[in-house]
Tab-separated table of C-alpha atoms in Angstrom:
chain	number	residue	atom	x	y	z
X	229	MET	CA	116.244	134.782	38.673
X	230	LEU	CA	117.506	135.168	41.660
X	231	VAL	CA	117.958	131.776	43.711
X	232	THR	CA	118.685	131.913	47.507
X	233	GLY	CA	119.601	130.097	50.410
X	234	LYS	CA	122.145	127.301	50.315
X	235	LYS	CA	120.401	123.796	50.261
X	236	VAL	CA	118.647	125.149	47.031
X	237	ILE	CA	122.125	126.775	45.925
X	238	ARG	CA	123.727	123.432	45.870
X	239	GLU	CA	121.621	121.460	44.265
X	240	PHE	CA	121.709	123.706	41.044
X	241	LEU	CA	125.590	123.006	41.387
X	242	LEU	CA	125.532	119.930	41.459
X	243	SER	CA	122.852	120.154	38.637
X	244	PRO	CA	123.570	118.388	35.464
X	245	TYR	CA	121.405	121.115	33.486
X	246	GLN	CA	120.678	124.522	34.550
X	247	LYS	CA	124.228	126.639	35.407
X	248	LEU	CA	124.310	129.383	37.598
X	249	GLY	CA	125.442	133.349	36.498
X	250	ALA	CA	127.197	133.631	39.753
X	251	ILE	CA	127.309	133.477	43.424
X	252	TYR	CA	127.682	136.225	46.253
X	253	LEU	CA	128.391	135.079	49.852
X	254	ALA	CA	127.840	137.502	52.582
X	255	ARG	CA	132.040	137.905	53.105
X	256	ASP	CA	131.202	137.790	57.242
X	257	LEU	CA	130.256	133.565	56.881
X	258	SER	CA	131.662	131.088	58.361
X	259	PRO	CA	133.240	128.288	56.980
X	260	GLU	CA	130.744	125.903	58.335
X	261	LYS	CA	127.796	127.333	56.611
X	262	ARG	CA	129.157	127.597	53.527
X	263	GLY	CA	129.485	124.045	53.430
X	264	ASP	CA	130.634	123.306	49.976
X	265	ILE	CA	129.556	125.715	48.189
X	266	PRO	CA	133.229	127.381	47.074
X	267	HIS	CA	134.056	123.990	45.972
X	268	LEU	CA	131.697	123.351	44.030
X	269	ALA	CA	131.044	126.654	42.594
X	270	ARG	CA	135.347	125.680	41.843
X	271	GLU	CA	134.536	122.540	40.077
X	272	ARG	CA	130.807	124.279	37.899
X	273	LYS	CA	133.464	126.970	37.502
X	274	VAL	CA	130.730	129.909	38.631
X	275	PRO	CA	132.182	133.079	40.003
X	276	LEU	CA	132.143	133.246	43.443
X	277	ARG	CA	132.314	137.012	44.436
X	278	GLU	CA	132.457	137.570	48.368
X	279	VAL	CA	130.417	140.859	49.885
X	280	SER	CA	129.244	142.298	52.402
X	281	ARG	CA	125.727	142.442	54.410
X	282	GLU	CA	124.616	145.053	52.432
X	283	ASP	CA	125.916	144.715	49.213
X	284	LEU	CA	123.967	141.097	49.400
X	285	LYS	CA	120.654	142.659	50.774
X	286	ALA	CA	120.560	145.110	47.476
X	287	LEU	CA	121.079	142.660	45.146
X	288	SER	CA	118.536	139.759	46.657
X	289	SER	CA	115.706	142.821	45.331
X	290	GLY	CA	114.102	142.303	48.371
X	291	LYS	CA	114.772	138.502	49.268
X	292	ASP	CA	115.261	137.052	51.852
X	293	VAL	CA	119.709	136.757	51.954
X	294	ARG	CA	119.392	136.147	56.709
X	295	GLY	CA	121.489	132.538	55.151
X	296	GLY	CA	124.410	134.878	54.024
X	297	ILE	CA	124.034	133.330	49.982
X	298	LEU	CA	122.291	134.091	46.960
X	299	ALA	CA	123.292	132.790	42.820
X	300	THR	CA	122.260	134.474	39.961
X	301	LEU	CA	120.319	132.163	37.150
X	302	PRO	CA	121.040	133.570	34.073
X	303	ARG	CA	117.911	131.880	32.094
X	304	PHE	CA	115.831	128.450	33.178
X	305	VAL	CA	117.396	125.575	30.243
X	306	THR	CA	114.062	123.414	29.132
X	307	TRP	CA	114.144	120.244	26.473
X	308	ASP	CA	113.087	119.714	23.591
X	309	LEU	CA	110.970	116.445	23.898
X	310	GLU	CA	112.312	114.879	20.539
X	311	ASP	CA	115.904	116.143	21.948
X	312	LEU	CA	114.806	113.881	25.582
X	313	LEU	CA	113.092	111.184	23.960
X	314	GLN	CA	116.098	110.194	21.638
X	315	GLY	CA	118.214	109.965	25.029
X	316	ARG	CA	115.786	108.029	26.991
X	317	SER	CA	115.052	105.402	23.874
X	318	GLN	CA	115.368	101.814	26.680
X	319	GLY	CA	114.581	101.109	30.425
X	320	ASP	CA	112.478	101.095	32.283
X	321	ILE	CA	110.929	104.934	32.913
X	322	TYR	CA	108.836	106.688	34.115
X	323	ALA	CA	108.139	110.303	34.098
X	324	VAL	CA	106.127	113.264	35.036
X	325	ALA	CA	103.059	115.761	32.879
X	326	LEU	CA	101.234	117.894	34.301
X	327	ASP	CA	98.012	119.658	33.153
X	328	ARG	CA	97.007	123.856	33.658
X	329	VAL	CA	98.452	123.952	37.235
X	330	PHE	CA	98.520	126.866	37.641
X	331	ASP	CA	100.038	127.509	41.590
X	332	PRO	CA	104.189	127.930	41.881
X	333	GLN	CA	103.497	125.881	44.615
X	334	ASN	CA	101.814	123.212	44.390
X	335	LEU	CA	104.046	123.297	41.103
X	336	GLY	CA	107.311	123.077	43.215
X	337	ALA	CA	105.958	120.658	45.778
X	338	VAL	CA	104.970	117.534	42.890
X	339	VAL	CA	109.290	118.531	41.516
X	340	ARG	CA	110.184	117.936	43.919
X	341	SER	CA	107.631	114.100	44.439
X	342	ALA	CA	109.489	113.932	41.190
X	343	PHE	CA	113.043	113.966	41.869
X	344	CYS	CA	113.084	112.475	45.326
X	345	PHE	CA	111.181	109.242	43.748
X	346	GLY	CA	112.726	108.850	40.556
X	347	ALA	CA	110.775	110.754	37.533
X	348	SER	CA	112.903	110.659	34.408
X	349	PHE	CA	111.804	113.995	33.332
X	350	LEU	CA	109.028	116.898	33.463
X	351	VAL	CA	106.480	117.717	31.370
X	352	ILE	CA	104.086	121.107	32.183
X	353	GLN	CA	102.392	123.321	29.207
X	354	LYS	CA	104.158	127.325	27.620
X	355	VAL	CA	100.990	128.535	28.481
X	356	ARG	CA	97.468	128.703	31.061
X	357	ALA	CA	100.192	127.462	33.492
X	358	ALA	CA	102.243	127.716	36.036
X	359	GLY	CA	106.315	127.994	34.789
X	360	ILE	CA	109.692	127.967	36.251
X	361	THR	CA	109.526	130.782	37.938
X	362	GLU	CA	111.657	131.584	41.726
X	363	SER	CA	108.045	130.473	43.895
X	364	VAL	CA	108.724	127.193	42.250
X	365	ILE	CA	112.718	126.464	42.084
X	366	ARG	CA	111.816	127.272	46.005
X	367	ALA	CA	109.330	125.376	46.573
X	368	SER	CA	110.824	122.417	45.086
X	369	ALA	CA	113.810	122.933	47.196
X	370	GLY	CA	116.173	123.401	44.638
X	371	THR	CA	115.677	119.644	43.073
X	372	VAL	CA	113.879	121.221	39.776
X	373	ALA	CA	117.320	122.263	38.584
X	374	ARG	CA	117.586	118.659	38.994
X	375	ILE	CA	115.367	116.952	36.892
X	376	PRO	CA	114.922	117.630	33.113
X	377	VAL	CA	111.830	119.718	32.056
X	378	VAL	CA	109.905	119.618	28.652
X	379	GLN	CA	107.677	122.735	28.375
X	380	VAL	CA	105.312	121.638	25.676
X	381	THR	CA	101.919	124.120	23.295
X	382	ASN	CA	100.182	121.614	23.812
X	383	LEU	CA	100.043	118.383	25.655
X	384	ALA	CA	97.746	116.054	23.673
X	385	ARG	CA	99.717	115.988	21.397
X	386	ALA	CA	103.089	115.936	23.351
X	387	LEU	CA	101.480	112.544	25.012
X	388	ASP	CA	100.661	111.497	21.062
X	389	ARG	CA	104.209	111.482	21.286
X	390	MET	CA	105.102	109.698	23.754
X	391	LYS	CA	102.830	106.741	22.941
X	392	GLU	CA	104.476	107.084	19.530
X	393	ASP	CA	107.193	106.023	21.936
X	394	GLY	CA	106.066	102.869	23.686
X	395	TYR	CA	105.132	104.873	27.059
X	396	TRP	CA	101.524	103.798	28.357
X	397	VAL	CA	99.987	107.293	29.467
X	398	TYR	CA	98.327	106.663	33.859
X	399	GLY	CA	96.310	109.547	35.051
X	400	ALA	CA	94.630	110.161	38.397
X	401	GLU	CA	91.514	110.817	38.794
X	402	SER	CA	89.562	111.117	42.639
X	403	ARG	CA	86.920	109.045	40.865
X	404	GLY	CA	86.920	106.053	38.992
X	405	GLY	CA	90.542	103.687	38.599
X	406	GLU	CA	92.357	101.588	39.782
X	407	ASP	CA	94.304	101.218	43.071
X	408	PRO	CA	98.301	102.436	42.186
X	409	GLU	CA	99.245	99.002	44.827
X	410	ARG	CA	97.824	97.166	42.309
X	411	MET	CA	98.685	98.507	39.283
X	412	ASP	CA	102.575	96.431	37.196
X	413	PHE	CA	104.554	100.576	36.000
X	414	SER	CA	106.352	98.317	34.165
X	415	GLY	CA	108.310	100.233	30.785
X	416	LYS	CA	107.630	102.953	29.856
X	417	VAL	CA	105.452	105.027	31.854
X	418	ILE	CA	104.643	108.447	31.923
X	419	ILE	CA	101.837	110.025	34.860
X	420	VAL	CA	99.383	113.119	34.216
X	421	LEU	CA	97.800	115.244	36.909
X	422	GLY	CA	94.980	117.870	36.215
X	423	SER	CA	94.658	120.655	37.591
X	424	GLU	CA	93.805	121.360	41.068
X	425	GLY	CA	89.814	122.455	40.310
X	426	GLU	CA	89.187	120.474	37.408
X	427	GLY	CA	91.079	117.571	36.943
X	428	MET	CA	92.842	116.792	33.830
X	429	ARG	CA	90.418	118.257	30.687
X	430	GLU	CA	89.041	115.730	27.973
X	431	GLY	CA	91.373	115.890	25.117
X	432	VAL	CA	94.279	115.441	28.268
X	433	ARG	CA	91.706	111.795	29.322
X	434	LYS	CA	91.698	110.542	26.137
X	435	ARG	CA	95.345	109.681	25.521
X	436	CYS	CA	95.380	108.105	29.110
X	437	ASP	CA	95.672	104.177	28.373
X	438	PHE	CA	95.168	103.340	32.811
X	439	PHE	CA	93.881	105.615	35.014
X	440	LEU	CA	94.533	105.847	38.823
X	441	ARG	CA	93.066	106.515	42.193
X	442	ILE	CA	93.848	106.860	45.311
X	443	PRO	CA	91.707	105.383	48.087
X	444	MET	CA	90.440	107.212	50.427
X	445	VAL	CA	86.762	107.173	52.885
X	446	GLU	CA	84.578	107.982	51.182
X	447	GLU	CA	83.308	111.987	52.560
X	448	ALA	CA	86.398	112.990	51.056
X	449	ASP	CA	86.742	114.627	47.243
X	450	SER	CA	90.251	114.935	46.284
X	451	LEU	CA	93.679	116.154	47.354
X	452	ASN	CA	96.269	118.965	46.789
X	453	VAL	CA	97.549	117.858	43.717
X	454	SER	CA	100.597	117.959	44.997
X	455	VAL	CA	99.740	115.308	48.117
X	456	ALA	CA	98.036	112.851	45.021
X	457	ALA	CA	101.790	113.071	42.968
X	458	GLY	CA	103.799	112.172	46.000
X	459	ILE	CA	102.118	108.758	47.090
X	460	LEU	CA	101.827	108.510	43.090
X	461	PHE	CA	104.645	108.565	42.170
X	462	TYR	CA	106.371	106.752	44.928
X	463	ASN	CA	104.313	103.561	44.241
X	464	VAL	CA	105.484	103.753	40.603
X	465	TYR	CA	109.907	103.950	42.671
X	466	LYS	CA	108.316	100.903	44.975
X	467	LYS	CA	107.208	99.058	42.019
X	468	LYS	CA	110.261	99.732	39.350
X	469	VAL	CA	112.701	99.912	42.269
X	470	GLY	CA	111.529	96.088	42.955
X	471	LYS	CA	112.578	95.476	39.652
X	472	ARG	CA	115.509	97.737	39.217
X	473	GLY	CA	117.369	97.251	42.653
X	474	PRO	CA	118.130	100.556	43.985
X	475	SER	CA	118.009	103.015	40.856
X	476	ILE	CA	115.427	103.386	37.735
X	477	SER	CA	117.124	104.801	35.072
X	478	ARG	CA	116.754	109.582	35.125
């Protein structure tokens, strides 16, 4: 995969979870526009190569490189759920799970909100859902590199495993459920959001301990999944920050 844009590449260089293959800079790129990319690349031992604008365009496979920088990503590293649960057995944790979110832009926007509001990790499906692609990386503004991503074959089974580990499962619903402002969100929590059109599947709904509903005017049908995600994650973050101080466990 190719990663473009200084901000996005910087997120990957700051990530403890992902490793870029190499970074290519246009030779005429000013020090101001390079920012701290060269310094971070040296720290992470990522090769940094200066090339002409023509060579940069050729490397980009037609992508927009007007910013004068691109990077290669040999593979996006995903996590095993068991390993992640063992490493996060304690703390006031919350995670996010997505059930059949197909649109890469929505997935990227959800990831960005999850990172900004302190989610510890993200669970997505391996099939019949959007995966981590260049489009998702761009839509997340690179923050997908800053949060562990778990891909599972069976989301309902993964939720069962998390419940065994002490997680409370909160499902987002467009109708019915509790106002998130009234919820406590104490302990280990996972927020589940369903697909853009159909919501959660029945097998996933059955694993939920609580349902959340964002209050809206009666005439409104539902919110875009990424908008709903931002509102819900903010509510969880507020409750957990209020208990633990300025940050929560990642």
